[in-house]
CSV table of C-alpha atoms and ligand atoms in Angstrom, one decimal:
chain,number,residue,atom,x,y,z
A,910,MET,CA,202.0,-77.8,-11.1
A,911,LYS,CA,202.1,-75.7,-7.8
A,912,THR,CA,201.9,-78.2,-5.1
A,913,ILE,CA,201.1,-76.9,-1.6
A,914,PRO,CA,201.6,-79.7,0.6
A,915,PHE,CA,199.1,-78.8,3.9
A,916,PHE,CA,202.0,-78.5,5.8
A,917,PRO,CA,205.6,-77.8,5.5
A,918,TYR,CA,207.4,-80.2,8.2
A,919,SER,CA,211.3,-79.6,6.7
A,920,ASP,CA,210.6,-75.5,7.1
A,921,LEU,CA,210.1,-75.5,10.7
A,922,PHE,CA,214.1,-76.0,10.8
A,923,THR,CA,215.1,-75.1,7.3
A,924,ARG,CA,213.4,-71.2,7.6
A,925,ASP,CA,216.0,-70.6,10.5
A,926,GLU,CA,218.5,-73.4,10.5
A,927,GLU,CA,221.7,-71.8,11.8
A,928,ALA,CA,220.8,-70.2,14.6
A,929,LEU,CA,218.3,-73.7,15.6
A,930,SER,CA,221.7,-75.7,15.0
A,931,LYS,CA,223.8,-73.6,17.1
A,932,VAL,CA,221.5,-74.1,20.1
A,933,MET,CA,221.0,-77.5,19.4
A,934,LEU,CA,224.9,-78.1,18.7
A,935,ASP,CA,224.9,-76.3,22.4
A,936,VAL,CA,223.2,-78.2,24.3
A,937,CYS,CA,224.9,-81.3,22.9
A,938,ARG,CA,228.3,-79.9,23.4
A,939,ARG,CA,227.5,-78.9,27.1
A,940,GLY,CA,225.8,-82.9,27.0
A,941,ALA,CA,223.1,-81.5,28.8
A,942,TYR,CA,220.2,-83.7,27.9
A,943,ILE,CA,217.8,-84.2,30.9
A,944,LEU,CA,216.0,-81.8,33.2
A,945,GLN,CA,219.0,-79.1,33.1
A,946,LYS,CA,218.6,-75.0,32.7
A,947,GLU,CA,216.7,-74.8,29.2
A,948,CYS,CA,213.6,-76.5,30.8
A,949,ARG,CA,213.8,-74.8,34.0
A,950,GLU,CA,214.0,-71.4,31.7
A,951,PHE,CA,211.7,-72.6,29.0
A,952,ASP,CA,208.9,-73.1,32.2
A,953,ALA,CA,209.4,-70.1,33.5
A,954,HIS,CA,209.2,-67.9,30.7
A,955,LEU,CA,205.4,-70.4,29.1
A,956,ALA,CA,204.3,-69.4,32.2
A,957,GLU,CA,205.3,-66.1,32.0
A,958,TYR,CA,204.1,-65.8,28.4
A,959,MET,CA,200.8,-67.1,29.6
A,960,GLY,CA,200.0,-64.9,32.4
A,961,VAL,CA,200.5,-68.0,34.7
A,962,LYS,CA,201.7,-68.5,38.0
A,963,HIS,CA,203.5,-72.7,37.5
A,964,ALA,CA,204.3,-74.1,34.0
A,965,PHE,CA,205.8,-78.0,33.8
A,966,GLY,CA,207.1,-79.2,30.4
A,967,VAL,CA,206.4,-82.7,30.2
A,968,ALA,CA,207.1,-85.5,27.7
A,969,ASN,CA,204.2,-84.7,25.0
A,970,GLY,CA,200.9,-83.0,25.3
A,971,THR,CA,198.9,-86.6,26.2
A,972,ASP,CA,200.8,-86.7,28.9
A,973,ALA,CA,200.6,-83.9,30.2
A,974,ILE,CA,196.6,-84.5,29.9
A,975,ILE,CA,196.6,-87.9,31.9
A,976,ILE,CA,198.8,-85.8,34.4
A,977,GLY,CA,197.3,-82.9,35.2
A,978,LEU,CA,194.0,-85.3,35.5
A,979,LYS,CA,195.9,-87.5,38.0
A,980,ALA,CA,197.1,-84.0,40.1
A,981,VAL,CA,193.5,-82.8,40.7
A,982,GLY,CA,192.3,-86.5,41.7
A,983,ILE,CA,190.0,-87.5,38.7
A,984,GLY,CA,190.1,-91.0,38.4
A,985,PRO,CA,187.1,-93.8,38.5
A,986,GLY,CA,183.3,-93.7,39.3
A,987,ASP,CA,184.2,-89.3,37.2
A,988,GLU,CA,182.8,-88.6,34.6
A,989,VAL,CA,184.3,-86.2,32.6
A,990,ILE,CA,182.0,-84.0,29.8
A,991,LEU,CA,184.4,-82.8,26.3
A,992,PRO,CA,183.8,-82.1,22.9
A,993,SER,CA,183.7,-85.0,20.1
A,994,HIS,CA,185.1,-82.6,18.2
A,995,THR,CA,188.3,-83.6,19.5
A,996,TYR,CA,191.4,-85.9,19.3
A,997,ILE,CA,191.7,-89.2,20.4
A,998,ALA,CA,193.7,-88.5,23.7
A,999,THR,CA,191.5,-85.7,24.9
A,1000,ALA,CA,189.1,-89.2,26.0
A,1001,ALA,CA,191.5,-91.8,25.6
A,1002,SER,CA,193.4,-89.7,28.7
A,1003,VAL,CA,190.3,-89.2,30.9
A,1004,HIS,CA,189.8,-93.3,29.6
A,1005,LEU,CA,193.1,-93.8,31.2
A,1006,VAL,CA,192.6,-92.6,34.7
A,1007,GLY,CA,190.1,-94.8,35.0
A,1008,ALA,CA,187.6,-91.5,35.2
A,1009,ILE,CA,184.5,-91.5,31.7
A,1010,PRO,CA,185.0,-89.4,29.0
A,1011,VAL,CA,181.1,-87.8,28.3
A,1012,LEU,CA,181.3,-86.9,24.5
A,1013,ALA,CA,179.2,-83.3,23.7
A,1014,GLU,CA,178.3,-81.5,20.2
A,1015,CYS,CA,180.7,-78.6,19.3
A,1016,GLY,CA,178.5,-75.0,18.5
A,1017,GLU,CA,178.9,-72.7,15.4
A,1018,ASP,CA,182.3,-72.0,16.1
A,1019,HIS,CA,183.1,-75.5,16.4
A,1020,MET,CA,183.8,-75.1,20.2
A,1021,LEU,CA,182.3,-77.2,22.9
A,1022,ASP,CA,178.8,-76.0,23.6
A,1023,ALA,CA,177.8,-74.7,27.0
A,1024,ALA,CA,174.1,-75.5,26.3
A,1025,ASP,CA,174.5,-79.6,25.3
A,1026,VAL,CA,177.0,-79.8,28.2
A,1027,GLU,CA,174.9,-78.7,30.8
A,1028,GLN,CA,172.1,-81.4,29.4
A,1029,ARG,CA,175.1,-83.9,30.0
A,1030,ILE,CA,175.9,-83.3,34.0
A,1031,THR,CA,175.2,-86.3,36.2
A,1032,SER,CA,175.6,-87.0,39.8
A,1033,ARG,CA,179.1,-88.4,38.9
A,1034,THR,CA,180.2,-85.2,36.5
A,1035,LYS,CA,183.2,-83.7,38.4
A,1036,ALA,CA,185.1,-82.0,35.6
A,1037,ILE,CA,183.9,-80.4,32.3
A,1038,MET,CA,187.1,-79.7,29.7
A,1039,PRO,CA,187.0,-77.4,27.0
A,1040,VAL,CA,189.2,-77.8,24.0
A,1041,GLN,CA,190.3,-74.9,23.2
A,1042,ILE,CA,190.3,-76.1,19.2
A,1043,ASN,CA,191.9,-74.1,16.1
A,1044,GLY,CA,194.1,-71.7,18.2
A,1045,ARG,CA,190.8,-71.0,19.7
A,1046,THR,CA,189.5,-70.0,22.9
A,1047,CYS,CA,185.8,-71.2,23.9
A,1048,ASN,CA,183.7,-68.4,25.3
A,1049,MET,CA,184.4,-69.0,29.1
A,1050,ASP,CA,182.1,-67.3,29.9
A,1051,ALA,CA,179.4,-69.9,29.3
A,1052,LEU,CA,181.4,-73.0,30.4
A,1053,GLN,CA,182.3,-71.3,33.9
A,1054,ALA,CA,178.4,-69.8,34.5
A,1055,VAL,CA,177.7,-73.9,33.7
A,1056,ALA,CA,180.7,-75.1,36.1
A,1057,ASP,CA,179.3,-72.6,39.1
A,1058,LYS,CA,175.7,-73.6,38.6
A,1059,HIS,CA,176.6,-77.3,39.0
A,1060,GLY,CA,179.9,-77.1,41.1
A,1061,LEU,CA,182.1,-78.2,38.8
A,1062,MET,CA,185.8,-78.2,37.8
A,1063,ILE,CA,186.9,-76.9,34.5
A,1064,ILE,CA,190.4,-77.6,33.2
A,1065,GLU,CA,191.5,-77.1,29.8
A,1066,ASP,CA,193.0,-79.3,26.9
A,1067,ALA,CA,194.6,-76.1,25.1
A,1068,ALA,CA,196.8,-78.1,23.2
A,1069,GLN,CA,196.0,-76.1,20.0
A,1070,GLY,CA,195.6,-72.9,21.7
A,1071,LEU,CA,198.9,-71.8,22.8
A,1072,GLY,CA,198.4,-67.8,22.3
A,1073,SER,CA,194.8,-67.5,21.7
A,1074,LYS,CA,192.9,-65.4,24.7
A,1075,PHE,CA,188.9,-65.0,26.1
A,1076,LYS,CA,188.5,-61.9,27.2
A,1077,GLY,CA,192.3,-61.3,27.3
A,1078,ARG,CA,193.4,-64.6,28.9
A,1079,SER,CA,195.2,-66.9,27.8
A,1080,ALA,CA,194.1,-70.9,26.9
A,1081,GLY,CA,195.1,-73.0,29.3
A,1082,THR,CA,194.4,-70.7,32.1
A,1083,PHE,CA,190.9,-70.4,33.0
A,1084,GLY,CA,190.7,-74.0,35.0
A,1085,LYS,CA,192.5,-75.9,37.2
A,1086,PHE,CA,194.8,-76.8,34.8
A,1087,GLY,CA,195.7,-76.7,31.4
A,1088,THR,CA,197.8,-78.1,28.7
A,1089,ILE,CA,199.6,-77.7,25.4
A,1090,SER,CA,200.6,-80.0,22.8
A,1091,PHE,CA,204.5,-79.0,21.3
A,1092,TYR,CA,204.4,-81.9,18.4
A,1093,PRO,CA,205.6,-80.4,15.6
A,1094,ALA,CA,202.6,-78.7,13.7
A,1095,LYS,CA,201.0,-77.5,16.5
A,1096,LEU,CA,201.4,-73.8,17.2
A,1097,LEU,CA,204.9,-73.7,19.0
A,1098,GLY,CA,206.0,-76.5,17.4
A,1099,CYS,CA,209.2,-78.5,18.7
A,1100,PHE,CA,211.2,-81.4,16.8
A,1101,GLY,CA,209.6,-84.5,18.5
A,1102,ASP,CA,207.4,-84.6,20.7
A,1103,GLY,CA,206.8,-82.0,23.8
A,1104,GLY,CA,203.8,-80.9,25.5
A,1105,ALA,CA,203.1,-78.8,28.8
A,1106,ILE,CA,200.8,-78.4,32.0
A,1107,VAL,CA,199.9,-75.3,33.4
A,1108,THR,CA,198.1,-73.9,36.3
A,1109,ASN,CA,197.8,-70.9,38.7
A,1110,ASP,CA,196.9,-73.3,42.0
A,1111,ASP,CA,200.0,-74.4,44.1
A,1112,GLU,CA,198.8,-77.3,45.2
A,1113,VAL,CA,197.4,-78.6,41.5
A,1114,ALA,CA,201.5,-77.3,40.7
A,1115,ALA,CA,203.1,-79.7,43.5
A,1116,GLN,CA,201.3,-82.7,42.5
A,1117,ILE,CA,202.4,-81.9,39.2
A,1118,ALA,CA,205.6,-81.7,39.8
A,1119,LEU,CA,206.0,-85.3,41.2
A,1120,LEU,CA,204.1,-86.6,38.7
A,1121,LYS,CA,206.3,-86.0,36.4
A,1122,ASP,CA,209.6,-86.7,37.6
A,1123,HIS,CA,209.2,-90.5,39.2
A,1124,GLY,CA,207.4,-88.9,42.6
A,1125,ARG,CA,210.5,-88.0,43.0
A,1126,ASN,CA,211.0,-84.2,45.1
A,1127,GLU,CA,213.2,-81.4,45.1
A,1128,GLU,CA,215.5,-83.7,46.8
A,1129,GLY,CA,215.6,-86.4,45.1
A,1130,ARG,CA,214.3,-88.7,47.5
A,1131,VAL,CA,211.0,-90.8,45.6
A,1132,VAL,CA,207.4,-89.5,48.4
A,1133,ALA,CA,204.8,-91.1,45.6
A,1134,TRP,CA,204.3,-93.3,42.3
A,1135,GLY,CA,205.2,-91.0,39.8
A,1136,TYR,CA,205.6,-91.3,35.8
A,1137,ASN,CA,208.1,-90.6,33.4
A,1138,SER,CA,207.3,-87.7,31.8
A,1139,ARG,CA,209.9,-85.1,31.3
A,1140,LEU,CA,210.7,-82.8,28.1
A,1141,ASP,CA,212.9,-83.3,26.8
A,1142,ASN,CA,215.9,-80.5,27.1
A,1143,MET,CA,216.8,-80.0,23.8
A,1144,GLN,CA,213.5,-79.8,22.8
A,1145,ALA,CA,213.4,-77.1,25.6
A,1146,ALA,CA,216.1,-75.1,24.4
A,1147,VAL,CA,214.8,-75.3,20.7
A,1148,LEU,CA,211.0,-73.7,22.1
A,1149,ASP,CA,212.8,-71.3,24.4
A,1150,TYR,CA,214.9,-70.0,21.5
A,1151,LYS,CA,211.2,-70.4,19.2
A,1152,LEU,CA,208.7,-68.5,21.8
A,1153,LYS,CA,211.1,-65.6,21.6
A,1154,HIS,CA,209.6,-65.3,18.2
A,1155,PHE,CA,206.1,-66.7,18.6
A,1156,ASP,CA,204.3,-63.3,18.5
A,1157,VAL,CA,206.1,-63.1,14.7
A,1158,ASP,CA,204.4,-66.0,14.1
A,1159,ILE,CA,200.8,-65.4,15.6
A,1160,ALA,CA,200.8,-62.3,13.6
A,1161,ARG,CA,201.9,-64.5,10.3
A,1162,ARG,CA,198.8,-67.4,10.9
A,1163,ARG,CA,196.0,-63.9,12.0
A,1164,ALA,CA,197.3,-62.3,8.4
A,1165,VAL,CA,196.6,-65.7,6.4
A,1166,ALA,CA,193.4,-65.7,8.2
A,1167,ALA,CA,192.6,-62.4,6.6
A,1168,ARG,CA,193.5,-63.0,3.8
A,1169,TYR,CA,191.4,-66.5,3.4
A,1170,GLN,CA,188.7,-64.9,4.5
A,1171,GLU,CA,188.9,-61.9,3.1
A,1172,GLY,CA,189.5,-64.2,-0.5
A,1173,LEU,CA,186.2,-66.3,0.1
A,1174,GLU,CA,183.6,-64.4,1.9
A,1175,GLY,CA,180.5,-64.4,0.2
A,1176,VAL,CA,181.2,-67.8,-1.4
A,1177,PRO,CA,177.9,-69.5,-0.4
A,1178,GLU,CA,178.9,-73.0,-0.3
A,1179,LEU,CA,181.0,-72.2,2.3
A,1180,ASN,CA,181.1,-71.4,6.5
A,1181,LEU,CA,184.2,-70.0,7.1
A,1182,PRO,CA,185.7,-69.8,10.8
A,1183,PRO,CA,185.3,-66.6,12.8
A,1184,GLY,CA,187.4,-63.8,11.2
A,1185,PRO,CA,190.8,-62.6,13.1
A,1186,LYS,CA,188.5,-59.4,13.8
A,1187,SER,CA,185.1,-60.7,14.6
A,1188,ASN,CA,184.4,-60.5,18.0
A,1189,SER,CA,186.5,-58.5,20.0
A,1190,ASP,CA,186.6,-61.0,23.2
A,1191,HIS,CA,188.6,-63.1,21.5
A,1192,PHE,CA,191.8,-63.4,20.2
A,1193,ASP,CA,192.3,-66.3,17.3
A,1194,VAL,CA,195.8,-67.5,16.3
A,1195,TYR,CA,194.8,-70.1,14.1
A,1196,GLN,CA,196.5,-73.7,14.8
A,1197,ASN,CA,194.1,-74.2,11.6
A,1198,TYR,CA,191.8,-72.6,9.3
A,1199,GLU,CA,188.5,-75.3,9.5
A,1200,ILE,CA,186.0,-74.6,6.9
A,1201,GLU,CA,183.0,-76.1,6.6
A,1202,ALA,CA,181.6,-76.5,2.0
A,1203,ASP,CA,179.2,-78.1,0.6
A,1204,ARG,CA,180.5,-81.3,-1.6
A,1205,ARG,CA,183.7,-81.3,0.1
A,1206,ASP,CA,184.9,-84.4,-0.7
A,1207,GLU,CA,184.6,-83.7,-4.1
A,1208,LEU,CA,186.0,-80.1,-3.4
A,1209,ARG,CA,189.5,-81.6,-2.1
A,1210,SER,CA,189.7,-84.1,-5.0
A,1211,TYR,CA,189.2,-80.7,-7.3
A,1212,LEU,CA,191.8,-79.3,-4.8
A,1213,GLU,CA,194.5,-81.8,-4.9
A,1214,GLY,CA,194.8,-82.0,-8.8
A,1215,LYS,CA,195.3,-78.3,-8.5
A,1216,GLY,CA,198.4,-79.7,-6.3
A,1217,ILE,CA,196.3,-78.2,-2.8
A,1218,LYS,CA,196.7,-80.7,-0.1
A,1219,THR,CA,193.9,-80.2,2.9
A,1220,ILE,CA,193.4,-82.5,5.2
A,1221,ILE,CA,189.7,-83.1,7.7
A,1222,GLN,CA,190.5,-82.6,11.0
A,1223,TRP,CA,191.2,-86.8,12.6
A,1224,ALA,CA,191.0,-87.9,9.9
A,1225,GLY,CA,187.3,-87.5,9.6
A,1226,THR,CA,187.1,-88.8,12.6
A,1227,PRO,CA,185.4,-87.6,15.9
A,1228,VAL,CA,186.0,-89.1,18.9
A,1229,HIS,CA,182.2,-90.7,19.0
A,1230,GLN,CA,181.9,-92.0,16.3
A,1231,PHE,CA,185.2,-94.8,17.5
A,1232,ASN,CA,182.9,-97.6,18.5
A,1233,GLU,CA,185.1,-100.1,18.9
A,1234,LEU,CA,186.0,-97.6,21.8
A,1235,GLY,CA,182.6,-98.4,22.8
A,1236,PHE,CA,181.1,-95.2,22.6
A,1237,THR,CA,177.0,-95.5,22.0
A,1238,VAL,CA,175.9,-91.7,22.3
A,1239,GLU,CA,174.3,-90.1,19.2
A,1240,LEU,CA,175.7,-86.2,18.2
A,1241,PRO,CA,174.3,-85.2,14.9
A,1242,LYS,CA,174.8,-81.4,14.7
A,1243,THR,CA,179.1,-83.3,15.1
A,1244,ASP,CA,177.8,-86.1,12.7
A,1245,ALA,CA,176.9,-83.4,10.3
A,1246,PHE,CA,179.8,-80.9,11.4
A,1247,PHE,CA,182.5,-84.4,10.1
A,1248,LYS,CA,180.5,-84.3,6.3
A,1249,ARG,CA,181.4,-80.7,5.8
A,1250,CYS,CA,184.7,-79.7,7.9
A,1251,MET,CA,187.8,-79.7,6.1
A,1252,MET,CA,191.3,-77.8,7.0
A,1253,LEU,CA,192.9,-75.3,4.6
A,1254,PRO,CA,196.7,-75.3,4.5
A,1255,MET,CA,197.6,-72.9,7.5
A,1256,ASN,CA,201.5,-72.0,8.6
A,1257,VAL,CA,203.7,-69.5,9.1
A,1258,VAL,CA,205.7,-70.4,5.6
A,1259,ILE,CA,202.7,-70.3,3.7
A,1260,SER,CA,202.8,-66.8,0.7
A,1261,ASP,CA,200.3,-64.3,-0.1
A,1262,ASP,CA,200.8,-66.1,-3.8
A,1263,GLU,CA,200.2,-69.3,-2.1
A,1264,VAL,CA,196.8,-68.5,0.2
A,1265,ASP,CA,195.8,-66.3,-3.4
A,1266,TYR,CA,196.1,-69.9,-5.6
A,1267,ILE,CA,194.1,-71.7,-2.9
A,1268,VAL,CA,191.1,-69.1,-3.2
A,1269,ASP,CA,190.9,-68.6,-6.2
A,1270,SER,CA,191.4,-73.2,-7.3
A,1271,ILE,CA,188.2,-72.6,-4.6
A,1272,ARG,CA,185.9,-70.0,-6.0
A,1273,SER,CA,187.3,-71.8,-9.7
A,1274,PHE,CA,185.3,-75.3,-8.2
A,1275,TYR,CA,182.1,-73.9,-7.3
A,1276,LEU,CA,181.7,-71.7,-10.8
A,1277,GLU,CA,182.7,-74.9,-12.8
A,1278,LYS,CA,180.5,-76.7,-11.4
A,1279,PRO,CA,177.2,-74.9,-10.5
B,741,PLP,C1,197.6,-82.3,19.8
B,741,PLP,C2,196.5,-82.5,20.6
B,741,PLP,C3,196.8,-83.7,21.7
B,741,PLP,C4,197.7,-84.1,21.9
B,741,PLP,O1,199.0,-83.7,22.2
B,741,PLP,P1,200.2,-84.6,21.6
B,741,PLP,O2,201.5,-83.9,22.3
B,741,PLP,O3,200.1,-85.4,20.6
B,741,PLP,O4,200.3,-86.5,22.6
B,741,PLP,C5,195.6,-83.4,22.1
B,741,PLP,N1,194.7,-82.6,21.8
B,741,PLP,C6,194.1,-82.5,21.2
B,741,PLP,C7,192.8,-81.5,20.4
B,741,PLP,C8,195.3,-81.9,20.1
B,741,PLP,O5,195.4,-81.2,18.7
C-alpha cells in the first residue's frame, strides 16, 4: 500500500542535499554562527522579496509577534482582536506582553471576518491582527476600512503567508508590522526554528533592532531592555539559499492546489478553498490545503486506511476552546467550522500521482458510503 505522509520533513533536506550541505559546511568552517553576513544578507533579500523597507530575522515566529507588539507599544490594558482560527502563539503573544487577546470568527474563506471584528471593538481596542492563514492574505481593504473608521492599528501574523498577496501587495506588509515563521513545515522552512518581523516604519524598525538583541545599539552599547531572539546564522544561510528557489516552490504548491481543485470540484459533501485562479485580488500560495468535509472524521479514518495522512489544524482546537486559558467567548461559526475542517497533504515534493490517489480515495469514500 502507498503511504503519503502529511508532511515529509526529511525530504526538505534530501531533495537538495548536496547544495544544502555545502551551504551549512561553509558556515561551520568559517565559524560564522551568530549575526554574521548571512543574517544581514538574508534580512536584505527578504525585505526585497516582500517589497518592504525593513526585515529582521528572529529566533522564531512567536518571538516575532511578541517583539513586534513591544515595538509598537501594545501592553497592559490594550485589546487586540484576532481570529480564533489561529495558532495559540498569536493569542499567547498578545497575552505575554500584558494585553488582552479578543477572539473573532473566521469567514467563508477561513480568514478573519471584518464584520465580526467590528462588533468586538471597545474603547480599549488598540489593534486588529489578521492572520494570513493557509498561504492566503485576508481581504485587507475590508479590514483596513474597519481599522480606519475606529482609528486602530493593523498588525499581521503572516507566519503562514510568505509569498501570498492581496491586490499585488505581500502579506505582512499592510500593517504596522508583520511576522513570518520559518518553522520547517512552513512555506519557507529552515532546519529548526526561525522567524522574521517586517515593517515599513523606521521608528518601529529601530525598536525591533534593539529588542531582538539585548537592547544593544549598533555600537554594541545597551540602551534598552531587550531579548535574545536572533535568527541563527546557519538558518539564515539555509533560508537565503532557499529563498532563491522559492518562486519555483510556490508555483508547485499552486499546481498541486489546482489539481486538487480539478479532482474534487463538484463533490457535494466538500467545500474547497478558493482555487489558484479564483479571484484576481488574491494570490494564494497554499501553505495548507484546508477543506471542509461532511462526515469528516469518517473520511479521515477511511483515508488513513488507504495510507493517506491528514490533519486538523491546531490539532482540532481553535483558541477560544482552550477553557484552561480563561476564554469564555462563544464563536458558533468557528465551532461549526472545526467540526468539518481538515487538511490534505500539501507540500513541494508530493507527486501528481499521489494527489490523484488522494482525490480518487476521497471520491470513492463518498461513493461507497452514500
Ligand atoms: C507557525 C505559526 C506561528 C508561530 O511560529 P513559530 O515559528 O512556530 O513560533 C504563529 N502563527 C501562526 C498562524 C502559525 O502558523
